[in-house]
Amino acid sequence: MELNERKLKILQAIIKDYLTTAEPVGSRTISKNYNLGISPATIRNEMSDLEELGFIVQPHTSAGRIPSDKAYRLYVDTMLELQKAEFGKLVYLDQLLKSTGRIENLLKEIARLLAQETHYTTFVTTPQYRRAKVKNLQLIDLEEGKLLVVVVTDTNHIKNRTIRVDSRYDQTVLNRLSFQLNEQLYNLSLEEIGKERIESVKQATGEDQIVGKILDALFEIIHEVDDMDIYTSGTTNILHYPEFADLDKASALMRSIEERDVFKDILNTTFDLEDGKVKISIGDENELPDLKACSLITTSYHIHGERVGAIGIIGPKRMDYYNTVYSLRCLIKNMDELLNRL
């Protein structure tokens, strides 16, 4: 038995109806609502074959059928082949960059807007720079025994640390020291600031003790930038769908979403995708047991040609794949162009 054209038309009708209603679909519904030119009796027979082929299943309490993971996979693969690759410009991203300034705030706002647009749960990772470089370092006198170390990286991350020192330094002295440190450390990553460079910095400044503390603060900051964080939005959106009316199922899903390290591992797999591609994991294709009732769509974004972060969307298996994937691909294209200007 094979999936011929007639069976495919019926399957497409079942999927379309279920995506809209979340109700099991019967042969009468297909016959009444879809002009397939097929009698209800023939539809029933074909649906029986589709069930035998593993494309539809029968819920416990219904005479109708719902699509299986196998059916969703066929639908998604076909949809991606047909989807146009032309994407408009998202003007609001330019406005976001102007209003937020920092990349962390921009990514949080993108997660929020994507959740608002799709009505699903969204995830955005911060850039995972394996070689973040020093763009600028400034030392600021705070009070007796305290200095503020402010570091700007080549990716426009601005971080600071407070360090304790034995005596108070005049700001003029700190400005000179900042200048010397920038001369020695500009455009260097952690890997490039080795022991020889550290000794060179200490000799150039003549301030062994304070420079050691400054470099410790610098290393902490760069490590923090190199580490990946994850921003979530629309966490409760998915609970509005009838598939998650069961409190136990909903609670299990919420616990999984809170396991941030797990999602870091999932989103890291997007780094292997070709540029502009999306990965869609449906139902049992998800490794996490609590995501078996969901679909997960992920893709990556770039800065200056380097694949540095990922975006993910979680929704029910009957999610609006076409518009969700289109929105995500359009967002990524615009994000890449925008972030390259940082």
mmCIF file with all atom_site columns, N, CA and C in Angstrom, residues 69-113:
data_model
loop_
_atom_site.group_PDB
_atom_site.id
_atom_site.type_symbol
_atom_site.label_atom_id
_atom_site.label_alt_id
_atom_site.label_comp_id
_atom_site.label_asym_id
_atom_site.label_entity_id
_atom_site.label_seq_id
_atom_site.pdbx_PDB_ins_code
_atom_site.Cartn_x
_atom_site.Cartn_y
_atom_site.Cartn_z
_atom_site.occupancy
_atom_site.B_iso_or_equiv
_atom_site.pdbx_formal_charge
_atom_site.auth_seq_id
_atom_site.auth_comp_id
_atom_site.auth_asym_id
_atom_site.auth_atom_id
_atom_site.pdbx_PDB_model_num
ATOM 1   N N  . ASP A 1 69  ? 2.791  12.049 14.082 1.00 0.00 ? 69  ASP A N  1
ATOM 2   C CA . ASP A 1 69  ? 4.065  12.748 13.864 1.00 0.00 ? 69  ASP A CA 1
ATOM 3   C C  . ASP A 1 69  ? 4.553  12.534 12.433 1.00 0.00 ? 69  ASP A C  1
ATOM 4   N N  . LYS A 1 70  ? 4.303  11.330 11.919 1.00 0.00 ? 70  LYS A N  1
ATOM 5   C CA . LYS A 1 70  ? 4.712  11.008 10.546 1.00 0.00 ? 70  LYS A CA 1
ATOM 6   C C  . LYS A 1 70  ? 4.003  11.916 9.541  1.00 0.00 ? 70  LYS A C  1
ATOM 7   N N  . ALA A 1 71  ? 2.727  12.203 9.790  1.00 0.00 ? 71  ALA A N  1
ATOM 8   C CA . ALA A 1 71  ? 1.967  13.082 8.898  1.00 0.00 ? 71  ALA A CA 1
ATOM 9   C C  . ALA A 1 71  ? 2.489  14.513 8.968  1.00 0.00 ? 71  ALA A C  1
ATOM 10  N N  . TYR A 1 72  ? 2.760  14.972 10.194 1.00 0.00 ? 72  TYR A N  1
ATOM 11  C CA . TYR A 1 72  ? 3.304  16.324 10.344 1.00 0.00 ? 72  TYR A CA 1
ATOM 12  C C  . TYR A 1 72  ? 4.652  16.449 9.638  1.00 0.00 ? 72  TYR A C  1
ATOM 13  N N  . ARG A 1 73  ? 5.465  15.405 9.728  1.00 0.00 ? 73  ARG A N  1
ATOM 14  C CA . ARG A 1 73  ? 6.780  15.451 9.085  1.00 0.00 ? 73  ARG A CA 1
ATOM 15  C C  . ARG A 1 73  ? 6.629  15.580 7.572  1.00 0.00 ? 73  ARG A C  1
ATOM 16  N N  . LEU A 1 74  ? 5.709  14.810 6.985  1.00 0.00 ? 74  LEU A N  1
ATOM 17  C CA . LEU A 1 74  ? 5.461  14.907 5.547  1.00 0.00 ? 74  LEU A CA 1
ATOM 18  C C  . LEU A 1 74  ? 4.970  16.308 5.187  1.00 0.00 ? 74  LEU A C  1
ATOM 19  N N  . TYR A 1 75  ? 4.058  16.824 5.998  1.00 0.00 ? 75  TYR A N  1
ATOM 20  C CA . TYR A 1 75  ? 3.497  18.162 5.756  1.00 0.00 ? 75  TYR A CA 1
ATOM 21  C C  . TYR A 1 75  ? 4.587  19.233 5.824  1.00 0.00 ? 75  TYR A C  1
ATOM 22  N N  . VAL A 1 76  ? 5.425  19.169 6.841  1.00 0.00 ? 76  VAL A N  1
ATOM 23  C CA . VAL A 1 76  ? 6.476  20.178 7.036  1.00 0.00 ? 76  VAL A CA 1
ATOM 24  C C  . VAL A 1 76  ? 7.510  20.121 5.920  1.00 0.00 ? 76  VAL A C  1
ATOM 25  N N  . ASP A 1 77  ? 7.950  18.920 5.575  1.00 0.00 ? 77  ASP A N  1
ATOM 26  C CA . ASP A 1 77  ? 8.966  18.793 4.521  1.00 0.00 ? 77  ASP A CA 1
ATOM 27  C C  . ASP A 1 77  ? 8.447  19.319 3.186  1.00 0.00 ? 77  ASP A C  1
ATOM 28  N N  . THR A 1 78  ? 7.189  19.034 2.889  1.00 0.00 ? 78  THR A N  1
ATOM 29  C CA . THR A 1 78  ? 6.584  19.537 1.650  1.00 0.00 ? 78  THR A CA 1
ATOM 30  C C  . THR A 1 78  ? 6.441  21.049 1.691  1.00 0.00 ? 78  THR A C  1
ATOM 31  N N  . MET A 1 79  ? 6.038  21.568 2.850  1.00 0.00 ? 79  MET A N  1
ATOM 32  C CA . MET A 1 79  ? 5.836  23.006 3.016  1.00 0.00 ? 79  MET A CA 1
ATOM 33  C C  . MET A 1 79  ? 7.135  23.777 2.832  1.00 0.00 ? 79  MET A C  1
ATOM 34  N N  . LEU A 1 80  ? 8.228  23.276 3.405  1.00 0.00 ? 80  LEU A N  1
ATOM 35  C CA . LEU A 1 80  ? 9.509  23.972 3.316  1.00 0.00 ? 80  LEU A CA 1
ATOM 36  C C  . LEU A 1 80  ? 10.017 24.041 1.882  1.00 0.00 ? 80  LEU A C  1
ATOM 37  N N  . GLU A 1 81  ? 9.709  23.017 1.106  1.00 0.00 ? 81  GLU A N  1
ATOM 38  C CA . GLU A 1 81  ? 10.131 23.024 -0.300 1.00 0.00 ? 81  GLU A CA 1
ATOM 39  C C  . GLU A 1 81  ? 9.380  24.084 -1.097 1.00 0.00 ? 81  GLU A C  1
ATOM 40  N N  . LEU A 1 82  ? 8.126  24.349 -0.708 1.00 0.00 ? 82  LEU A N  1
ATOM 41  C CA . LEU A 1 82  ? 7.287  25.277 -1.461 1.00 0.00 ? 82  LEU A CA 1
ATOM 42  C C  . LEU A 1 82  ? 7.418  26.716 -0.982 1.00 0.00 ? 82  LEU A C  1
ATOM 43  N N  . GLN A 1 83  ? 7.924  26.914 0.242  1.00 0.00 ? 83  GLN A N  1
ATOM 44  C CA . GLN A 1 83  ? 7.947  28.260 0.815  1.00 0.00 ? 83  GLN A CA 1
ATOM 45  C C  . GLN A 1 83  ? 8.902  29.172 0.060  1.00 0.00 ? 83  GLN A C  1
ATOM 46  N N  . LYS A 1 84  ? 8.420  30.355 -0.266 1.00 0.00 ? 84  LYS A N  1
ATOM 47  C CA . LYS A 1 84  ? 9.240  31.320 -0.987 1.00 0.00 ? 84  LYS A CA 1
ATOM 48  C C  . LYS A 1 84  ? 10.391 31.804 -0.109 1.00 0.00 ? 84  LYS A C  1
ATOM 49  N N  . ALA A 1 85  ? 11.494 32.152 -0.761 1.00 0.00 ? 85  ALA A N  1
ATOM 50  C CA . ALA A 1 85  ? 12.681 32.595 -0.032 1.00 0.00 ? 85  ALA A CA 1
ATOM 51  C C  . ALA A 1 85  ? 12.821 34.115 -0.026 1.00 0.00 ? 85  ALA A C  1
ATOM 52  N N  . GLU A 1 86  ? 11.742 34.832 -0.379 1.00 0.00 ? 86  GLU A N  1
ATOM 53  C CA . GLU A 1 86  ? 11.798 36.292 -0.396 1.00 0.00 ? 86  GLU A CA 1
ATOM 54  C C  . GLU A 1 86  ? 11.221 36.827 0.915  1.00 0.00 ? 86  GLU A C  1
ATOM 55  N N  . PHE A 1 87  ? 12.004 37.676 1.572  1.00 0.00 ? 87  PHE A N  1
ATOM 56  C CA . PHE A 1 87  ? 11.583 38.186 2.871  1.00 0.00 ? 87  PHE A CA 1
ATOM 57  C C  . PHE A 1 87  ? 11.679 39.706 2.897  1.00 0.00 ? 87  PHE A C  1
ATOM 58  N N  . GLY A 1 88  ? 10.661 40.332 3.459  1.00 0.00 ? 88  GLY A N  1
ATOM 59  C CA . GLY A 1 88  ? 10.650 41.787 3.538  1.00 0.00 ? 88  GLY A CA 1
ATOM 60  C C  . GLY A 1 88  ? 11.547 42.305 4.644  1.00 0.00 ? 88  GLY A C  1
ATOM 61  N N  . LYS A 1 89  ? 11.718 43.611 4.664  1.00 0.00 ? 89  LYS A N  1
ATOM 62  C CA . LYS A 1 89  ? 12.547 44.254 5.675  1.00 0.00 ? 89  LYS A CA 1
ATOM 63  C C  . LYS A 1 89  ? 11.706 44.537 6.915  1.00 0.00 ? 89  LYS A C  1
ATOM 64  N N  . LEU A 1 90  ? 12.216 44.168 8.081  1.00 0.00 ? 90  LEU A N  1
ATOM 65  C CA . LEU A 1 90  ? 11.527 44.413 9.339  1.00 0.00 ? 90  LEU A CA 1
ATOM 66  C C  . LEU A 1 90  ? 12.042 45.725 9.926  1.00 0.00 ? 90  LEU A C  1
ATOM 67  N N  . VAL A 1 91  ? 11.327 46.805 9.649  1.00 0.00 ? 91  VAL A N  1
ATOM 68  C CA . VAL A 1 91  ? 11.774 48.138 10.068 1.00 0.00 ? 91  VAL A CA 1
ATOM 69  C C  . VAL A 1 91  ? 11.886 48.229 11.584 1.00 0.00 ? 91  VAL A C  1
ATOM 70  N N  . TYR A 1 92  ? 11.031 47.478 12.299 1.00 0.00 ? 92  TYR A N  1
ATOM 71  C CA . TYR A 1 92  ? 11.029 47.607 13.754 1.00 0.00 ? 92  TYR A CA 1
ATOM 72  C C  . TYR A 1 92  ? 12.350 47.162 14.380 1.00 0.00 ? 92  TYR A C  1
ATOM 73  N N  . LEU A 1 93  ? 13.126 46.311 13.681 1.00 0.00 ? 93  LEU A N  1
ATOM 74  C CA . LEU A 1 93  ? 14.415 45.901 14.228 1.00 0.00 ? 93  LEU A CA 1
ATOM 75  C C  . LEU A 1 93  ? 15.385 47.074 14.283 1.00 0.00 ? 93  LEU A C  1
ATOM 76  N N  . ASP A 1 94  ? 15.394 47.911 13.253 1.00 0.00 ? 94  ASP A N  1
ATOM 77  C CA . ASP A 1 94  ? 16.235 49.109 13.275 1.00 0.00 ? 94  ASP A CA 1
ATOM 78  C C  . ASP A 1 94  ? 15.829 50.017 14.436 1.00 0.00 ? 94  ASP A C  1
ATOM 79  N N  . GLN A 1 95  ? 14.531 50.153 14.625 1.00 0.00 ? 95  GLN A N  1
ATOM 80  C CA . GLN A 1 95  ? 14.039 50.991 15.717 1.00 0.00 ? 95  GLN A CA 1
ATOM 81  C C  . GLN A 1 95  ? 14.415 50.395 17.068 1.00 0.00 ? 95  GLN A C  1
ATOM 82  N N  . LEU A 1 96  ? 14.371 49.053 17.153 1.00 0.00 ? 96  LEU A N  1
ATOM 83  C CA . LEU A 1 96  ? 14.756 48.382 18.392 1.00 0.00 ? 96  LEU A CA 1
ATOM 84  C C  . LEU A 1 96  ? 16.208 48.652 18.741 1.00 0.00 ? 96  LEU A C  1
ATOM 85  N N  . LEU A 1 97  ? 17.085 48.553 17.745 1.00 0.00 ? 97  LEU A N  1
ATOM 86  C CA . LEU A 1 97  ? 18.510 48.757 17.987 1.00 0.00 ? 97  LEU A CA 1
ATOM 87  C C  . LEU A 1 97  ? 18.770 50.173 18.490 1.00 0.00 ? 97  LEU A C  1
ATOM 88  N N  . LYS A 1 98  ? 18.074 51.137 17.909 1.00 0.00 ? 98  LYS A N  1
ATOM 89  C CA . LYS A 1 98  ? 18.259 52.531 18.321 1.00 0.00 ? 98  LYS A CA 1
ATOM 90  C C  . LYS A 1 98  ? 17.759 52.749 19.744 1.00 0.00 ? 98  LYS A C  1
ATOM 91  N N  . SER A 1 99  ? 16.674 52.074 20.103 1.00 0.00 ? 99  SER A N  1
ATOM 92  C CA . SER A 1 99  ? 16.070 52.302 21.417 1.00 0.00 ? 99  SER A CA 1
ATOM 93  C C  . SER A 1 99  ? 16.728 51.490 22.527 1.00 0.00 ? 99  SER A C  1
ATOM 94  N N  . THR A 1 100 ? 17.261 50.308 22.184 1.00 0.00 ? 100 THR A N  1
ATOM 95  C CA . THR A 1 100 ? 17.839 49.449 23.221 1.00 0.00 ? 100 THR A CA 1
ATOM 96  C C  . THR A 1 100 ? 19.339 49.633 23.365 1.00 0.00 ? 100 THR A C  1
ATOM 97  N N  . GLY A 1 101 ? 20.036 49.857 22.245 1.00 0.00 ? 101 GLY A N  1
ATOM 98  C CA . GLY A 1 101 ? 21.473 50.118 22.303 1.00 0.00 ? 101 GLY A CA 1
ATOM 99  C C  . GLY A 1 101 ? 22.312 48.875 22.479 1.00 0.00 ? 101 GLY A C  1
ATOM 100 N N  . ARG A 1 102 ? 22.106 48.139 23.572 1.00 0.00 ? 102 ARG A N  1
ATOM 101 C CA . ARG A 1 102 ? 22.939 46.979 23.877 1.00 0.00 ? 102 ARG A CA 1
ATOM 102 C C  . ARG A 1 102 ? 22.332 45.713 23.282 1.00 0.00 ? 102 ARG A C  1
ATOM 103 N N  . ILE A 1 103 ? 23.212 44.805 22.899 1.00 0.00 ? 103 ILE A N  1
ATOM 104 C CA . ILE A 1 103 ? 22.763 43.603 22.199 1.00 0.00 ? 103 ILE A CA 1
ATOM 105 C C  . ILE A 1 103 ? 21.893 42.723 23.092 1.00 0.00 ? 103 ILE A C  1
ATOM 106 N N  . GLU A 1 104 ? 22.199 42.677 24.406 1.00 0.00 ? 104 GLU A N  1
ATOM 107 C CA . GLU A 1 104 ? 21.393 41.848 25.304 1.00 0.00 ? 104 GLU A CA 1
ATOM 108 C C  . GLU A 1 104 ? 19.947 42.330 25.330 1.00 0.00 ? 104 GLU A C  1
ATOM 109 N N  . ASN A 1 105 ? 19.760 43.636 25.426 1.00 0.00 ? 105 ASN A N  1
ATOM 110 C CA . ASN A 1 105 ? 18.405 44.199 25.446 1.00 0.00 ? 105 ASN A CA 1
ATOM 111 C C  . ASN A 1 105 ? 17.692 43.970 24.119 1.00 0.00 ? 105 ASN A C  1
ATOM 112 N N  . LEU A 1 106 ? 18.452 44.057 23.034 1.00 0.00 ? 106 LEU A N  1
ATOM 113 C CA . LEU A 1 106 ? 17.882 43.825 21.707 1.00 0.00 ? 106 LEU A CA 1
ATOM 114 C C  . LEU A 1 106 ? 17.360 42.398 21.585 1.00 0.00 ? 106 LEU A C  1
ATOM 115 N N  . LEU A 1 107 ? 18.143 41.421 22.051 1.00 0.00 ? 107 LEU A N  1
ATOM 116 C CA . LEU A 1 107 ? 17.748 40.018 21.942 1.00 0.00 ? 107 LEU A CA 1
ATOM 117 C C  . LEU A 1 107 ? 16.539 39.702 22.827 1.00 0.00 ? 107 LEU A C  1
ATOM 118 N N  . LYS A 1 108 ? 16.496 40.295 24.009 1.00 0.00 ? 108 LYS A N  1
ATOM 119 C CA . LYS A 1 108 ? 15.328 40.105 24.879 1.00 0.00 ? 108 LYS A CA 1
ATOM 120 C C  . LYS A 1 108 ? 14.061 40.625 24.201 1.00 0.00 ? 108 LYS A C  1
ATOM 121 N N  . GLU A 1 109 ? 14.183 41.786 23.569 1.00 0.00 ? 109 GLU A N  1
ATOM 122 C CA . GLU A 1 109 ? 13.027 42.384 22.910 1.00 0.00 ? 109 GLU A CA 1
ATOM 123 C C  . GLU A 1 109 ? 12.611 41.565 21.690 1.00 0.00 ? 109 GLU A C  1
ATOM 124 N N  . ILE A 1 110 ? 13.583 40.999 20.979 1.00 0.00 ? 110 ILE A N  1
ATOM 125 C CA . ILE A 1 110 ? 13.273 40.140 19.835 1.00 0.00 ? 110 ILE A CA 1
ATOM 126 C C  . ILE A 1 110 ? 12.506 38.900 20.293 1.00 0.00 ? 110 ILE A C  1
ATOM 127 N N  . ALA A 1 111 ? 12.946 38.298 21.405 1.00 0.00 ? 111 ALA A N  1
ATOM 128 C CA . ALA A 1 111 ? 12.238 37.130 21.947 1.00 0.00 ? 111 ALA A CA 1
ATOM 129 C C  . ALA A 1 111 ? 10.798 37.497 22.295 1.00 0.00 ? 111 ALA A C  1
ATOM 130 N N  . ARG A 1 112 ? 10.615 38.671 22.897 1.00 0.00 ? 112 ARG A N  1
ATOM 131 C CA . ARG A 1 112 ? 9.270  39.102 23.288 1.00 0.00 ? 112 ARG A CA 1
ATOM 132 C C  . ARG A 1 112 ? 8.380  39.322 22.067 1.00 0.00 ? 112 ARG A C  1
ATOM 133 N N  . LEU A 1 113 ? 8.917  40.006 21.063 1.00 0.00 ? 113 LEU A N  1
ATOM 134 C CA . LEU A 1 113 ? 8.122  40.307 19.873 1.00 0.00 ? 113 LEU A CA 1
ATOM 135 C C  . LEU A 1 113 ? 7.792  39.047 19.076 1.00 0.00 ? 113 LEU A C  1
#
